[in-house]
Amino acid sequence: MFESLTDRLARVFQRLRGKGLLTQADVDQGLREIRDVLLAADVHHEVVQELLTRVRERAVGEKLVESLSPAQQLLAIVRQEMARVMGGEAQKLRLAGRPAVVVLVGPAGGGKTTTAGKLAHHLRKRGRRPILISADPERPAAAEQLATLAQRITVPFAPADQDPLAQIPAILTRAKRELWDIAIVDTLGTPPGLPPPAFLSGLLAAVKPSDVLLVLDALVGQEAIRLAEAFLPFGLTGIVLTKLDGDARGGAALSLPARLRLPILFVGVGERLEDLEPFEPGRMADRILGLGDLSGLVEKLQEAGVSAQAERLLREAVFTLEDFLAQLEAVRRAGPLSQLFARIPGLGRPEEDEVEREFKKMRAIIQSMTIEERRNPHIIGASRKRRIARGSGTTVQDVNRLLAEYEQAKKLLRGLKPGKIRGGKFPFPR
Ligand code: GDP
Ligand code: MG
C-alpha cells in the first residue's frame, strides 16, 4: 500500500506549524506530492500542470485557517479546482424532443450496450418511458444482448439492425404515437484505435439526437483522450465513464473534461443494471486523490441500517479496532463487496473472492487480539504482533497492514461530521 496523500502532505507541512501564511516554498513542496499522486492516477500530464498552476496561484499567500492544517487547506483548494475542471456541479442529460433521442457511441467493449440498458433502467425509475433501439448492422448478437437487457427491465426494444438509417425514423414516429418519451440508441463500435464506424454520421443526421454520449472504459487511462478525439466530429454532448468499479483510479475523469470540454454525465460502477450513477465531481476528485469515498461509504452504511453505528463513528473521537471490525462487517453485509471496499482507501480490489479472503484475514487478526489490544492498538509492539500473527495464521506483515489500514480509516472518519455527510462535504482527515 502506498503512503496516503494525506500522510505525505502532513509530513511535508509538519514544520510549517505556527506560521500564518502558506509560502511559495511550502506550497511548491506540497504540490510536488500532489503531482505525483495525480500522475500515478493516470491524469494527463498537461492537465496536471494546468491544474497545479491554478492551485499555486490561489494557495500562495493564503491565510491559514485556525481549524485546518496547512495540508488540509491545500488539499481543499486542490479538490475544489479538480471539481471545477470536471464541471463543478453534476450535469444532466438534455433530453429535448419527443421522443428525446439519446445515442450512445464509442469504441467496442467500452460498455455501450450495457450502459443503454442501465440508462433505460435509471430513467424508468425516475418516471420516464424509455425505449431501447439497437443500431448495429454488423453483429447480430449485439441486438440480442440489448433485447435481453430490455426484457429484464421490461422496457420495449426495437431492433434497427438491417438498415438503421431507414428503420430508426419509423421507430421514432411510432414511439411518439405511443408516448414513449426517450429513445436510447445503442450503436456498434469499432475496436479501440480504429476509426469510428462510417455509418454513424448518417445515423446522427437522420435521428437528430439531443444527447450524443461517448461511452468509454475508465481502465484505458490516458488513452481515453485519443479515443475520444476520434468521436468529436459527431457532436458529442457528454461522456459516460464505465468500469470505475475496477482498478482504475479514474485519471480519465479529470483529463477528459479538461481536454475535450465535455461533461461526464454518468459513471458505470459494475455489470448490473443498477450500477450506473450520476457523475459527482467532488467524489471523483477524492477518488483520484486516493482519499477514498467515505461520504459514499457512510451513506451505504446508513442505507444498510447501521446508521446508529455510523453516526457514533462520526461523532466520537474513539475508534477502536472493534469498531473497525464492525464497520468492515457492516460494509460486507451492505452489498456487493468489491464495490463497497473500493471506497475505502487501501482496500480497492476488484475481485470478490479476494476481498472476502482479505476480510476473513482481517477478522482473524482482530479476533486474535486481547480486548485491551483492540481498544488501545498503540500498545501492540513487535512481540504482540508476532503472537497475533501466530494466533490468526497470518504474518506480521499482515498485522502491520491491518493496523495501517485501521489508522487510515480512523483518520478519515474523525474528519467527518455528522449532518454534513449527505451534502457531500469533504471528509477532512484530522
Ligand atoms: P460495448 O461493446 O461498448 O457495447 O460494450 P458492452 O456493453 O458489451 O460491455 C463490454 C463488457 O464490459 C461487458 O462484459 C460488460 O458487462 C462490461 N461492463 C460494462 N460496463 C461496466 C461497468 O461499469 N463495470 C464493469 N465491471 N463492467 C462493465
Ligand atoms: Mg455493444
XYZ file of C-alpha atoms and ligand atoms in Angstrom:
459
model
C 0.000 0.000 0.000
C 1.421 3.379 -0.909
C 1.562 6.076 1.711
C -1.652 8.025 1.513
C -1.627 11.527 0.134
C -2.886 12.934 3.406
C 0.012 11.352 5.281
C 2.508 12.589 2.732
C 1.142 16.108 2.877
C 1.018 16.050 6.649
C 4.714 15.197 6.660
C 5.558 17.960 4.207
C 3.688 20.510 6.255
C 4.796 19.426 9.699
C 7.491 22.025 10.009
C 5.026 24.661 8.979
C 3.216 24.832 12.282
C 2.910 28.242 13.796
C 3.316 30.131 10.553
C 0.438 32.301 9.475
C 0.713 32.088 5.708
C 1.315 29.471 3.063
C 4.596 30.444 1.418
C 5.678 29.754 -2.143
C 8.196 27.136 -0.999
C 5.685 25.337 1.220
C 3.070 25.253 -1.473
C 5.518 24.035 -4.090
C 6.613 21.203 -1.886
C 3.036 20.171 -1.206
C 2.167 20.412 -4.879
C 5.021 18.104 -5.800
C 3.413 15.389 -3.683
C 0.036 16.071 -5.229
C 1.502 15.987 -8.733
C 2.924 12.506 -8.094
C -0.450 11.256 -6.945
C -2.268 12.712 -9.952
C 0.235 11.272 -12.413
C 0.004 7.889 -10.705
C -3.767 8.079 -11.127
C -3.136 8.443 -14.853
C -4.172 12.059 -15.222
C -2.809 13.604 -18.425
C 0.424 15.478 -17.638
C -0.698 18.754 -19.234
C -3.917 18.642 -17.264
C -1.881 18.132 -14.087
C 0.322 21.077 -14.998
C -2.611 23.419 -15.653
C -4.390 22.360 -12.506
C -1.373 22.828 -10.258
C -0.588 26.219 -11.758
C -4.053 27.412 -10.780
C -3.785 25.873 -7.341
C -0.434 27.591 -6.794
C -1.903 30.958 -7.743
C -4.696 30.517 -5.270
C -2.719 28.957 -2.447
C 0.360 31.145 -2.124
C -0.262 33.830 0.442
C -3.497 32.226 1.547
C -4.213 32.840 5.238
C -4.068 29.693 7.285
C -7.362 28.843 8.890
C -7.078 28.007 12.560
C -9.126 24.834 12.468
C -7.453 23.317 9.430
C -3.949 22.034 8.989
C -1.995 23.555 6.090
C -2.150 20.189 4.325
C -5.921 20.134 4.617
C -6.165 23.652 3.365
C -4.031 22.963 0.327
C -5.964 19.781 -0.364
C -9.226 21.670 -0.165
C -8.041 24.049 -2.860
C -6.796 21.173 -4.997
C -10.058 19.348 -4.592
C -12.111 22.426 -5.480
C -10.050 23.105 -8.574
C -10.325 19.471 -9.644
C -14.087 19.528 -9.225
C -14.226 22.746 -11.232
C -12.262 21.183 -14.092
C -14.713 18.281 -14.030
C -17.671 20.593 -14.404
C -18.319 21.683 -10.823
C -21.895 20.588 -10.432
C -23.213 17.243 -11.605
C -24.609 17.749 -15.131
C -27.769 16.323 -16.603
C -28.950 14.881 -19.902
C -30.542 17.448 -22.240
C -33.445 15.236 -23.298
C -35.055 17.605 -25.792
C -37.712 16.451 -28.269
C -40.474 13.867 -28.341
C -39.157 11.337 -28.058
C -35.807 12.711 -26.937
C -33.141 10.694 -28.704
C -30.008 9.623 -26.834
C -27.355 7.955 -28.982
C -24.518 6.011 -27.397
C -21.252 5.895 -29.325
C -17.740 4.700 -28.544
C -15.139 2.019 -29.148
C -16.193 -1.635 -28.973
C -16.117 -3.093 -25.482
C -16.418 0.255 -23.734
C -19.821 -0.618 -22.326
C -22.327 0.986 -24.737
C -24.866 -1.817 -24.771
C -24.681 -2.335 -21.013
C -24.968 1.430 -20.469
C -28.025 1.593 -22.774
C -29.778 -0.915 -20.500
C -28.610 0.834 -17.324
C -29.712 4.210 -18.624
C -33.170 2.904 -19.532
C -33.445 1.452 -16.031
C -32.264 4.713 -14.458
C -34.743 6.829 -16.444
C -37.626 4.468 -15.845
C -37.065 4.651 -12.086
C -37.491 8.407 -12.479
C -40.854 8.040 -14.140
C -39.764 8.326 -17.770
C -40.863 5.981 -20.562
C -37.730 4.928 -22.433
C -37.408 2.517 -25.338
C -34.230 0.778 -26.434
C -33.122 0.657 -30.055
C -30.245 -1.401 -31.385
C -28.389 0.005 -34.392
C -25.603 -2.451 -35.075
C -25.761 -3.549 -38.698
C -22.751 -5.821 -38.346
C -23.167 -8.062 -35.333
C -26.495 -9.893 -34.940
C -25.544 -10.873 -31.374
C -25.484 -7.197 -30.364
C -29.253 -6.828 -30.823
C -29.796 -9.962 -28.778
C -27.690 -8.609 -25.929
C -29.771 -5.437 -25.798
C -33.047 -7.339 -26.239
C -32.190 -9.433 -23.185
C -31.439 -6.349 -21.095
C -34.683 -4.698 -22.263
C -36.636 -7.771 -21.272
C -35.094 -7.829 -17.804
C -36.220 -4.285 -17.091
C -39.451 -4.600 -19.129
C -38.640 -1.731 -21.452
C -39.697 -2.005 -25.110
C -36.983 -2.986 -27.536
C -36.806 -2.248 -31.249
C -34.129 -3.748 -33.496
C -32.925 -1.496 -36.310
C -30.062 -3.635 -37.467
C -30.933 -4.271 -41.089
C -30.831 -0.650 -42.188
C -30.662 1.693 -39.155
C -30.951 4.905 -41.175
C -34.261 3.837 -42.671
C -35.628 1.905 -39.697
C -34.981 4.309 -36.819
C -37.081 7.255 -38.080
C -40.050 4.881 -38.405
C -39.451 3.563 -34.893
C -39.300 7.118 -33.532
C -42.582 8.040 -35.199
C -44.226 5.053 -33.617
C -42.632 5.783 -30.227
C -44.051 9.295 -30.322
C -47.509 7.994 -31.131
C -47.315 5.503 -28.274
C -45.981 8.137 -25.847
C -42.561 6.665 -25.251
C -40.603 9.756 -24.373
C -36.919 8.779 -24.596
C -35.337 6.654 -27.316
C -31.949 5.230 -26.360
C -29.997 4.156 -29.432
C -27.141 1.682 -29.000
C -24.625 1.669 -31.856
C -21.837 -0.649 -32.869
C -18.265 0.317 -32.139
C -15.033 -0.474 -33.933
C -12.115 -1.809 -31.896
C -10.358 0.918 -29.865
C -7.926 2.866 -32.045
C -9.709 2.212 -35.352
C -11.777 4.998 -36.963
C -15.411 5.090 -35.766
C -17.903 3.260 -37.996
C -18.700 5.166 -41.178
C -22.467 4.924 -40.847
C -22.504 6.987 -37.625
C -22.628 10.413 -39.256
C -25.541 9.360 -41.471
C -27.324 7.907 -38.470
C -26.898 11.046 -36.359
C -28.135 13.242 -39.223
C -31.182 11.014 -39.605
C -32.220 10.800 -35.930
C -31.228 14.301 -34.678
C -30.381 13.302 -31.123
C -30.493 15.756 -28.217
C -27.739 13.781 -26.496
C -24.768 12.004 -28.054
C -22.927 10.204 -25.286
C -19.434 8.845 -25.668
C -19.096 5.663 -23.620
C -15.525 4.967 -22.510
C -13.856 2.404 -20.315
C -12.039 4.155 -17.418
C -9.375 1.472 -17.450
C -7.878 2.799 -20.693
C -6.455 5.730 -18.706
C -4.642 8.359 -20.765
C -5.565 6.606 -23.972
C -9.103 7.867 -23.339
C -8.268 11.286 -24.761
C -7.077 9.917 -28.083
C -10.052 7.569 -28.306
C -12.439 10.400 -27.506
C -10.929 12.790 -30.043
C -11.866 10.398 -32.844
C -15.520 10.844 -31.864
C -15.500 14.638 -31.507
C -16.757 15.245 -35.087
C -20.026 13.533 -34.136
C -21.265 16.383 -31.963
C -20.777 14.713 -28.585
C -22.739 16.226 -25.711
C -21.321 14.200 -22.836
C -19.358 11.231 -21.596
C -20.194 8.069 -19.679
C -17.140 6.608 -17.950
C -17.571 2.890 -17.273
C -15.824 0.239 -15.182
C -14.976 2.566 -12.337
C -15.667 -0.366 -10.030
C -12.374 -1.817 -11.235
C -8.813 -0.836 -10.527
C -8.844 2.447 -12.414
C -8.007 5.375 -10.186
C -10.003 7.447 -12.624
C -7.476 9.904 -14.004
C -9.502 9.912 -17.225
C -12.370 11.554 -15.344
C -10.196 14.620 -14.892
C -8.382 14.537 -18.227
C -11.418 14.127 -20.471
C -13.498 17.131 -19.375
C -10.354 19.257 -19.180
C -9.134 18.440 -22.681
C -12.406 17.989 -24.542
C -14.642 20.500 -22.752
C -17.278 17.823 -22.365
C -19.056 16.932 -19.121
C -19.111 13.432 -17.699
C -22.763 12.661 -17.021
C -22.697 9.155 -15.614
C -20.267 6.580 -14.329
C -20.614 2.819 -14.602
C -19.714 1.071 -11.365
C -20.472 -2.577 -12.104
C -22.016 -5.023 -14.500
C -25.529 -4.958 -13.032
C -28.305 -2.771 -14.425
C -28.366 -0.796 -11.181
C -24.689 0.062 -11.464
C -24.965 3.472 -13.088
C -24.520 6.630 -11.023
C -24.781 10.315 -11.901
C -21.265 11.721 -12.003
C -20.230 13.707 -8.942
C -17.085 15.799 -9.453
C -16.290 16.132 -5.741
C -16.396 12.424 -5.113
C -14.353 11.765 -8.207
C -11.711 14.221 -7.003
C -11.445 12.283 -3.734
C -11.048 9.057 -5.596
C -8.339 10.389 -7.892
C -6.501 11.843 -4.909
C -6.732 8.465 -3.199
C -8.772 9.865 -0.334
C -11.358 7.129 -0.670
C -15.031 7.857 -0.753
C -16.034 7.898 2.854
C -19.092 10.063 2.346
C -20.369 7.376 -0.011
C -19.390 4.690 2.444
C -21.270 6.252 5.311
C -24.330 6.627 3.090
C -24.169 2.947 2.263
C -23.856 2.138 5.949
C -26.937 4.208 6.653
C -28.871 2.540 3.858
C -27.885 -0.810 5.277
C -29.478 0.133 8.591
C -26.355 0.650 10.598
C -26.905 4.345 10.957
C -26.511 4.353 14.724
C -23.063 2.903 14.419
C -22.183 5.146 11.504
C -23.267 8.198 13.469
C -21.333 7.157 16.534
C -18.234 6.572 14.474
C -18.548 10.052 13.169
C -19.284 11.671 16.484
C -16.779 10.058 18.765
C -13.113 10.549 18.681
C -12.676 6.965 19.859
C -12.465 4.476 17.070
C -11.219 1.113 18.215
C -10.234 -1.956 16.266
C -13.562 -3.433 17.365
C -15.287 -0.529 15.636
C -13.120 -1.097 12.605
C -14.149 -4.751 12.513
C -17.811 -3.860 12.998
C -17.511 -1.364 10.190
C -15.993 -3.942 7.865
C -18.721 -6.439 8.806
C -21.433 -3.885 8.147
C -19.967 -2.955 4.817
C -19.688 -6.635 3.927
C -23.377 -7.153 4.720
C -24.390 -3.979 2.945
C -23.836 -5.002 -0.643
C -21.555 -6.196 -3.382
C -18.281 -6.286 -1.604
C -15.859 -5.207 -4.228
C -17.883 -2.106 -4.901
C -18.018 -1.044 -1.290
C -14.474 -1.913 -0.423
C -13.296 0.100 -3.369
C -14.492 3.113 -1.412
C -12.043 2.552 1.418
C -8.534 3.699 0.637
C -6.127 0.805 0.511
C -8.894 -1.727 0.105
C -9.811 -1.172 -3.519
C -9.733 -4.576 -5.130
C -11.852 -5.806 -7.989
C -12.067 -9.486 -7.115
C -14.938 -10.521 -4.872
C -13.124 -13.620 -3.654
C -10.017 -11.710 -2.851
C -11.985 -9.140 -0.884
C -13.713 -11.912 1.020
C -10.386 -13.589 1.778
C -8.963 -10.272 2.876
C -11.924 -9.652 5.113
C -11.587 -13.062 6.778
C -7.920 -12.447 7.369
C -8.599 -9.077 8.960
C -11.273 -10.549 11.159
C -8.982 -13.381 12.263
C -6.262 -10.891 13.169
C -8.557 -8.699 15.233
C -10.067 -11.732 16.924
C -6.609 -12.915 17.926
C -6.056 -9.717 19.890
C -6.866 -9.219 23.541
C -9.680 -6.827 24.402
C -7.099 -4.367 25.631
C -5.191 -4.501 22.354
C -8.367 -3.968 20.362
C -9.208 -0.862 22.348
C -5.673 0.511 22.588
C -3.914 -0.586 19.422
C -0.912 1.611 20.208
C 0.242 -0.951 22.812
C 0.773 -3.542 20.059
C 4.543 -3.840 19.747
C 6.732 -6.327 17.927
C 6.240 -9.276 20.280
C 2.476 -8.808 20.432
C 2.410 -8.645 16.637
C 4.243 -11.966 16.424
C 1.779 -13.552 18.848
C -1.233 -12.154 16.970
C 0.133 -13.326 13.610
C 0.706 -16.832 15.009
C -2.732 -16.936 16.570
C -4.521 -15.851 13.427
C -2.489 -17.897 10.969
C -1.195 -14.762 9.281
C 2.109 -12.923 9.092
C 3.489 -9.903 10.920
C 3.215 -8.013 7.623
C -0.493 -8.820 7.558
C -0.866 -7.465 11.080
C 1.068 -4.324 10.156
C -1.076 -3.805 7.116
C -4.272 -4.164 9.107
C -3.023 -1.654 11.674
C -2.066 0.796 8.919
C -5.481 0.492 7.300
C -7.157 0.923 10.634
C -5.147 4.096 11.243
C -6.155 5.437 7.883
C -9.845 4.702 8.416
C -9.624 6.329 11.843
C -8.121 9.487 10.460
C -10.685 9.782 7.725
C -13.633 9.067 9.988
C -12.535 11.607 12.540
C -12.669 14.279 9.915
C -16.306 13.555 9.129
C -19.003 15.479 10.905
C -22.496 14.060 11.323
C -25.067 16.024 9.375
C -22.599 17.184 6.799
C -22.351 13.842 5.131
C -25.354 13.884 2.843
C -24.386 17.216 1.433
C -21.191 15.599 0.278
C -18.909 17.762 2.368
C -15.305 16.874 2.098
C -14.323 14.457 4.841
C -11.232 16.203 6.112
C -8.830 13.881 7.811
C -7.538 15.298 11.038
P -19.993 -2.341 -25.991
O -19.168 -3.175 -26.924
O -19.498 -0.940 -25.937
O -21.455 -2.430 -26.264
O -19.728 -2.936 -24.531
P -20.672 -3.864 -23.642
O -21.829 -3.110 -23.119
O -20.983 -5.125 -24.392
O -19.706 -4.151 -22.429
C -18.476 -4.838 -22.560
C -18.172 -5.553 -21.249
O -17.960 -4.602 -20.232
C -19.324 -6.413 -20.766
O -18.775 -7.616 -20.251
C -19.966 -5.616 -19.672
O -20.572 -6.422 -18.700
C -18.781 -4.890 -19.111
N -19.147 -3.609 -18.461
C -19.821 -2.558 -18.985
N -19.929 -1.555 -18.080
C -19.300 -1.975 -16.956
C -19.045 -1.381 -15.663
O -19.406 -0.232 -15.342
N -18.354 -2.152 -14.779
C -17.925 -3.411 -15.099
N -17.257 -4.083 -14.162
N -18.132 -3.979 -16.279
C -18.815 -3.283 -17.220
Mg -22.472 -3.301 -27.863
